[in-house]
Structures are given as structure tokens and as C-alpha cells.
Short mmCIF file of C-alpha atoms in Angstrom, two decimals:
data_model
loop_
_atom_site.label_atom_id
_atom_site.label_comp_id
_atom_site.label_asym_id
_atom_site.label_seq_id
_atom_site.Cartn_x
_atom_site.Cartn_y
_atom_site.Cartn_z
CA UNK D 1 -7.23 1.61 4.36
CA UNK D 2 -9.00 -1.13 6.92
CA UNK D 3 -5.51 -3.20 6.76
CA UNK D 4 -3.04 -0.34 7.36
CA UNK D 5 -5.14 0.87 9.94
CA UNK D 6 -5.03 -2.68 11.48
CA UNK D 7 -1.01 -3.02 10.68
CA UNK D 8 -0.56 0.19 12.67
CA UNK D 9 -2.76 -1.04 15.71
CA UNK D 10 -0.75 -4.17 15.61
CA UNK D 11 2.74 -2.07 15.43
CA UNK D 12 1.87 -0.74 18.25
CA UNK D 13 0.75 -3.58 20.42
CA UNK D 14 4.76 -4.58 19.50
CA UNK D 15 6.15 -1.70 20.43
CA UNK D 16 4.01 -1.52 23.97
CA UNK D 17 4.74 -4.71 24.46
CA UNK D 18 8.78 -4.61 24.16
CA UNK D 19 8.66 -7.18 22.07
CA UNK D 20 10.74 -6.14 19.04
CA UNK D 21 13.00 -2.69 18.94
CA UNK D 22 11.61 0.35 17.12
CA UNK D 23 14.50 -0.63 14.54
CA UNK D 24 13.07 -3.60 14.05
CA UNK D 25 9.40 -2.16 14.12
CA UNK D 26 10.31 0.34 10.93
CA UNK D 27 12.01 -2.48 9.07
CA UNK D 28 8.59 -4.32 9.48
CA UNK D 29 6.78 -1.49 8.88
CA UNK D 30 8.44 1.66 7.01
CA UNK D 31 6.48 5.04 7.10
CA UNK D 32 3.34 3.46 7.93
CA UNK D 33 2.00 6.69 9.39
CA UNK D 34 2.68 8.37 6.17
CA UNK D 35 1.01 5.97 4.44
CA UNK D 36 -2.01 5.60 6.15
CA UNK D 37 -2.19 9.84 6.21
CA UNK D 38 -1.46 9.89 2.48
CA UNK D 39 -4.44 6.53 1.61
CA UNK D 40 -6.95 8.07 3.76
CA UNK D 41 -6.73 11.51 1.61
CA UNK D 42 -6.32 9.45 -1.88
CA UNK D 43 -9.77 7.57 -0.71
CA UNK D 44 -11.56 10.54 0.20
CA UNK D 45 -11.08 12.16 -2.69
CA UNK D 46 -11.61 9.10 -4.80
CA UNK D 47 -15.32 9.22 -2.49
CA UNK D 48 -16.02 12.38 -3.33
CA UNK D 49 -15.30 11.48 -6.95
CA UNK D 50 -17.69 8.64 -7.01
CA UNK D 51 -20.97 10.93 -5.78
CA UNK D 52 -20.67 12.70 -8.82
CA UNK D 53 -21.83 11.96 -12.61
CA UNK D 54 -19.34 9.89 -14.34
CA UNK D 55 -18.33 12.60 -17.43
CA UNK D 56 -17.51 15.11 -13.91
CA UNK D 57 -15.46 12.61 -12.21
CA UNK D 58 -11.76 13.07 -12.57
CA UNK D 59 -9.77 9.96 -11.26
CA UNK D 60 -7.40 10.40 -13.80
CA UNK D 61 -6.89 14.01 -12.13
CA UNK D 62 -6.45 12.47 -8.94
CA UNK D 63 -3.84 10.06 -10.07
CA UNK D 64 -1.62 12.36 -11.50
CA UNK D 65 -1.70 14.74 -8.39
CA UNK D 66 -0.82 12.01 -5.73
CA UNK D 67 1.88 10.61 -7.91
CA UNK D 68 4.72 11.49 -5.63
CA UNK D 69 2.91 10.00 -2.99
CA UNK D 70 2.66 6.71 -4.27
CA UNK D 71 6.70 6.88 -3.77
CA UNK D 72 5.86 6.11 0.74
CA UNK D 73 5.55 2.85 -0.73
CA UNK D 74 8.92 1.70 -1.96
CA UNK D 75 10.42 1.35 0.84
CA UNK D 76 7.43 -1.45 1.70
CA UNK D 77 8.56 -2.93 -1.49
CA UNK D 78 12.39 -2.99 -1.16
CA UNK D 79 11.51 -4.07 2.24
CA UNK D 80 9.30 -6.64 1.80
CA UNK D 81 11.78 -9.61 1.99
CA UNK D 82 14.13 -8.68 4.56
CA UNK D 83 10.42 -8.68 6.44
CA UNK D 84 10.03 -11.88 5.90
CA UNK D 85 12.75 -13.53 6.80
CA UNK D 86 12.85 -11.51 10.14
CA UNK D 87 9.28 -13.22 10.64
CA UNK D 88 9.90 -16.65 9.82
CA UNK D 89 12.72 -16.16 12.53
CA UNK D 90 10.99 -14.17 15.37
CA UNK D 91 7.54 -14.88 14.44
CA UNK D 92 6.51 -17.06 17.22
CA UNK D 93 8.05 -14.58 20.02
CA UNK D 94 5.75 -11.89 18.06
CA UNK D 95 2.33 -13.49 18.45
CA UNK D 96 0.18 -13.44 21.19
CA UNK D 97 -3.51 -14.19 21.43
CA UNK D 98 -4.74 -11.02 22.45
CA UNK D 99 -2.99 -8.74 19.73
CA UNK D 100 -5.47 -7.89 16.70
CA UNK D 101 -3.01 -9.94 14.47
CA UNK D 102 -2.69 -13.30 15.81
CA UNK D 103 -0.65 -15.60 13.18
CA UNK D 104 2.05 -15.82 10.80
CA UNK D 105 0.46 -15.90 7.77
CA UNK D 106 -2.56 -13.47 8.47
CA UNK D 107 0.60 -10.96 9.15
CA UNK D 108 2.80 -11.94 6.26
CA UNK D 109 -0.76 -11.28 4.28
CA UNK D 110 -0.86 -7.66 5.74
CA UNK D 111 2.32 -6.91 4.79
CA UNK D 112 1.78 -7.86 0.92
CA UNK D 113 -1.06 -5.97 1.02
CA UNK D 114 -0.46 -2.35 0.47
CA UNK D 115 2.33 -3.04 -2.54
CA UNK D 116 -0.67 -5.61 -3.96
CA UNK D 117 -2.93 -2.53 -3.92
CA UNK D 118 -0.49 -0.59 -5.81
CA UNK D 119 0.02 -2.74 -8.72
CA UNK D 120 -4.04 -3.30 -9.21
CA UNK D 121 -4.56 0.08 -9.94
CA UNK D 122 -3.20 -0.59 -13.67
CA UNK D 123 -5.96 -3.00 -14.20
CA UNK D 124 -8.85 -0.35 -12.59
CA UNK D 125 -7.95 2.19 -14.44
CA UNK D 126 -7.31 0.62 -17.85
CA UNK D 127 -11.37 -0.92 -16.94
CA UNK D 128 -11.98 3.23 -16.66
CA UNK D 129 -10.42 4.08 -19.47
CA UNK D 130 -11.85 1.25 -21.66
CA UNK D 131 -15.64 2.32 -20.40
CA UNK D 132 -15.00 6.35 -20.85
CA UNK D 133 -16.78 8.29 -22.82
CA UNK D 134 -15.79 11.81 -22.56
CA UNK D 135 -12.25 12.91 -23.93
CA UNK D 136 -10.86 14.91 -21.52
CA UNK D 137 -11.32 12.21 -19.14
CA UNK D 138 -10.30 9.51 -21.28
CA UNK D 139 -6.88 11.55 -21.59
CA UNK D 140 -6.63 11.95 -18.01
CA UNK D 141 -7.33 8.50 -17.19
CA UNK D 142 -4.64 7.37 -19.72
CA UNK D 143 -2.14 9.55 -18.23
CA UNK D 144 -2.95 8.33 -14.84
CA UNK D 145 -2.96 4.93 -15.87
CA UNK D 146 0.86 5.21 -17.37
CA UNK D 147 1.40 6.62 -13.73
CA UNK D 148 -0.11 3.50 -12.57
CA UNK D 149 1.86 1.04 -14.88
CA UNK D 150 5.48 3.02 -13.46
CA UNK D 151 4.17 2.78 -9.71
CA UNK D 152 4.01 -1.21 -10.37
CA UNK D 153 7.08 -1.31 -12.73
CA UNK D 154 9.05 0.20 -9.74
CA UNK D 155 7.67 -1.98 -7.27
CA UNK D 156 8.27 -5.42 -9.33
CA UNK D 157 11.93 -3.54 -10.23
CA UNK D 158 12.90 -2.98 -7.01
CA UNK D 159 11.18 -6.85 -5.56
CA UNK D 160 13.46 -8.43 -7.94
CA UNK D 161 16.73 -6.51 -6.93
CA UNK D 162 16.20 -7.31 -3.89
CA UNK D 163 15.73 -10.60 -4.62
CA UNK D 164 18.81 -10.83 -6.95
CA UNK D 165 20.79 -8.90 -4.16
#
């Protein structure tokens, strides 16, 4: 959440400063706003999850009803290298010591990070699954964590056509 919220910031330092166009600005940065609405809800709830006894928690539950929204992030993926190679070309015009993002690969870093968080969640909630006890949880979590495995399958799926493309 800390990095998106930092990616915006930095989007809009760019955009004050009439650095890049706002074309540029949603190739760099595609629904960011939706994003960050959409993470802050999914970490709340996950929150809210964790102050209660593990056999009442449902993050399986949670992962199945934000499905959908786990779709803002394609276009980061599909996205991802056409970002790139706009930085390593305009990079340098894009920096400037006062902005909260102040080199190339601290921002290339940002960028990766909110498909990386995407295709962890496999390996969290297979670690869920393998330490639940309670059944209706256990099937929740194992539903959620197919959800999980077709979030990263898309993203890795749509990174290589890209790439091939």
C-alpha cells in the first residue's frame, strides 16, 4: 500500500512539474487511483481479519470476493515493458532531487512492485492452507488460492506476450 501511495505522490510531482504528458503519465502508471482505492479496502479487511481467532478468520472469503478487482492490475502487467523502455529513454529528464523518487532503479523497483505482490499471494495462501485446521476454511482458502494461482498465470501470460510481441 506504502509503495503505491508513494508511486502516486511521485505521479504527481510529474504531472505538476510538466515534465511528461498525462499520456505518458497513464502509460507509466495505469489506474493507479483504482488501485490504490481497491488495496487499501483488500488490507483493511485482511486487518480486520487478523484481530480475530484463526478458525473465524475468512481470507479465503476475502479472496474470492475481490477477485474482479485483482483484474486493475493487468494493465500494470501488459504495461510493464513498454514502461521501461520509456524510462531508460527519458529517465534522466524525469529525476530531480527533490521528488520522493529520486533514481532509475528505485522507480523501475516501484513499478515491479504491485504485479510482484500479486503473484506472492499463491505462496501465502498455500502457507494458510497448509497450517488450517478447520474445513470450511480450508475450502475457502483453497478456492482463493486457485484464484491466486489464475491472478499470477494471467500476469506471467500476458508479461510474456508482450514480450513475444
Amino acid at each position: 500500500m506504502h509503495d503505491l501511495q508513494i508511486l502516486d505522490k511521485y505521479r504527481q510531482q510529474l504531472l505538476q512539474s510538466n515534465l511528461i504528458t498525462s499520456e505518458e503519465l497513464y502509460m507509466l502508471f495505469p489506474n493507479l487511483g483504482d488501485a490504490i482505492d481497491f488495496q487499501r479496502r483488500f488490507l483493511v479487511s485482511l486487518e480486520i481479519n487478523a484481530l480475530v481467532e484463526p478458525s473465524k478468520q475468512r481470507i479465503g472469503t476475502l479472496f474470492m470476493h475481490s477477485k474482479h478487482f485483482f483484474k486493475l492490475y493487468e494493465p500494470w502487467s501488459i504495461g510493464q515493458n513498454a514502461a521501461i523502455d520509456f524510462l531508460s529513454k527519458h529517465l534522466e529528464s524525469m529525476i530531480r532531487t527533490d521528488f520522493v523518487i529520486r533514481n532509475k532503479l528505485e522507480l523501475q523497483s516501484f513499478l515491479y512492485k504491485p504485479v510482484q505482490r500479486l503473484c506472492r499471494y499463491p505462496l501465502l495462501l498455500k502457507e494458510l492452507l497448509q497450517n488450517s485446521h478447520d474445513v470450511v476454511n480450508s475450502k475457502e482458502l483453497d478456492v482463493a488460492l486457485d484464484i491466486s494461482k489464475g491472478i499470477a498465470r494471467s500476469i506471467n501470460e500476458n508479461h510474456r506476450r508482450t514480450e513475444n510481441h
